[in-house]
């Protein structure tokens, strides 16, 4: 899913979607199927969209799925108006009650071909066999709410039912490849991941363009209610008044202050603390996106950095040439 806010252009029936997935799994170089699958309920998606964190959760989930088999989301009410995202490691026994699960399509297809369902069904236990990761989201929901929010076994039940449906499809298909030619093309589901790898940290704000609307990103190291943050809130509110979408991107912290005026200023929030950190000689570690090690990438990054500095100085200070 590139843009969760975009309207769906096509919708497949469950049977047609599974048939398309089977075709892509058997001929990955010729047919495409989404690489990441999400199991959740509409109420969870509505809650994440209302707080502007749906794209962030999907983005982090895709990154974690590069190392683990299943990513589980836990939503916890914050004691004060703070929005925070934690990555504590393994999900353990929290998978069974996670309101949202993310998995790779290839994992479901392989689990459907396993003669024994014990491996995938162990997700219901306190010690699941598949490698898991947890995303713990703190939201300022308000009111005396205790414990996880939206804890439900529905997401895992949907995942296990999907594995069973795919197993029935695999049982009715021949294991012999349909084509006689050897496939040399790379898997199509990997195209987006390969393109993102060339960009270092990858695209952090995937948005489909809307005619007449602009997307404005505010990139800051921290966001707590001080002088600079109040200026950003006011400026973002003005831009939203023009019908544009505003996005807060925080590089150096996994938590932000989210007061009453925040929803009127920003559409989405992106917390990417801990990625792209590097240490320059004689300087402290910085939270800048990593740049690929190629001459062309360095030239493009240097040019874009010069343009950003030129734009900042030209808009804030009258420019005069030096003699």
PDB file of C-alpha atoms in Angstrom, residues 21 24-28 34-35 37 103-112 170 187 189:
ATOM      1  CA  UNK A  21      -1.559 -14.502  -5.262  1.00  0.00           C
ATOM      2  CA  UNK A  24       2.426 -14.558  -8.436  1.00  0.00           C
ATOM      3  CA  UNK A  25       3.904 -17.113  -6.029  1.00  0.00           C
ATOM      4  CA  UNK A  26       4.363 -19.683  -8.796  1.00  0.00           C
ATOM      5  CA  UNK A  27       5.590 -17.200 -11.424  1.00  0.00           C
ATOM      6  CA  UNK A  28       7.057 -14.270  -9.436  1.00  0.00           C
ATOM      7  CA  UNK A  34       1.521  -7.090  -3.030  1.00  0.00           C
ATOM      8  CA  UNK A  35       4.448  -8.179  -0.897  1.00  0.00           C
ATOM      9  CA  UNK A  37      -0.402  -8.130   3.762  1.00  0.00           C
ATOM     10  CA  UNK A 103       3.063 -10.402   7.202  1.00  0.00           C
ATOM     11  CA  UNK A 104       4.754 -11.164   3.901  1.00  0.00           C
ATOM     12  CA  UNK A 105       2.682 -12.872   1.235  1.00  0.00           C
ATOM     13  CA  UNK A 106       5.456 -15.418   0.679  1.00  0.00           C
ATOM     14  CA  UNK A 107       5.238 -16.503   4.328  1.00  0.00           C
ATOM     15  CA  UNK A 108       1.496 -17.192   4.048  1.00  0.00           C
ATOM     16  CA  UNK A 109       2.035 -19.148   0.849  1.00  0.00           C
ATOM     17  CA  UNK A 110       4.755 -21.291   2.431  1.00  0.00           C
ATOM     18  CA  UNK A 111       2.679 -21.825   5.580  1.00  0.00           C
ATOM     19  CA  UNK A 112      -0.235 -22.946   3.390  1.00  0.00           C
ATOM     20  CA  UNK A 170      -2.429 -25.172  -3.219  1.00  0.00           C
ATOM     21  CA  UNK A 187      10.428 -11.213  -8.663  1.00  0.00           C
ATOM     22  CA  UNK A 189       7.016  -8.021  -5.695  1.00  0.00           C
TER      23      UNK A 189
END
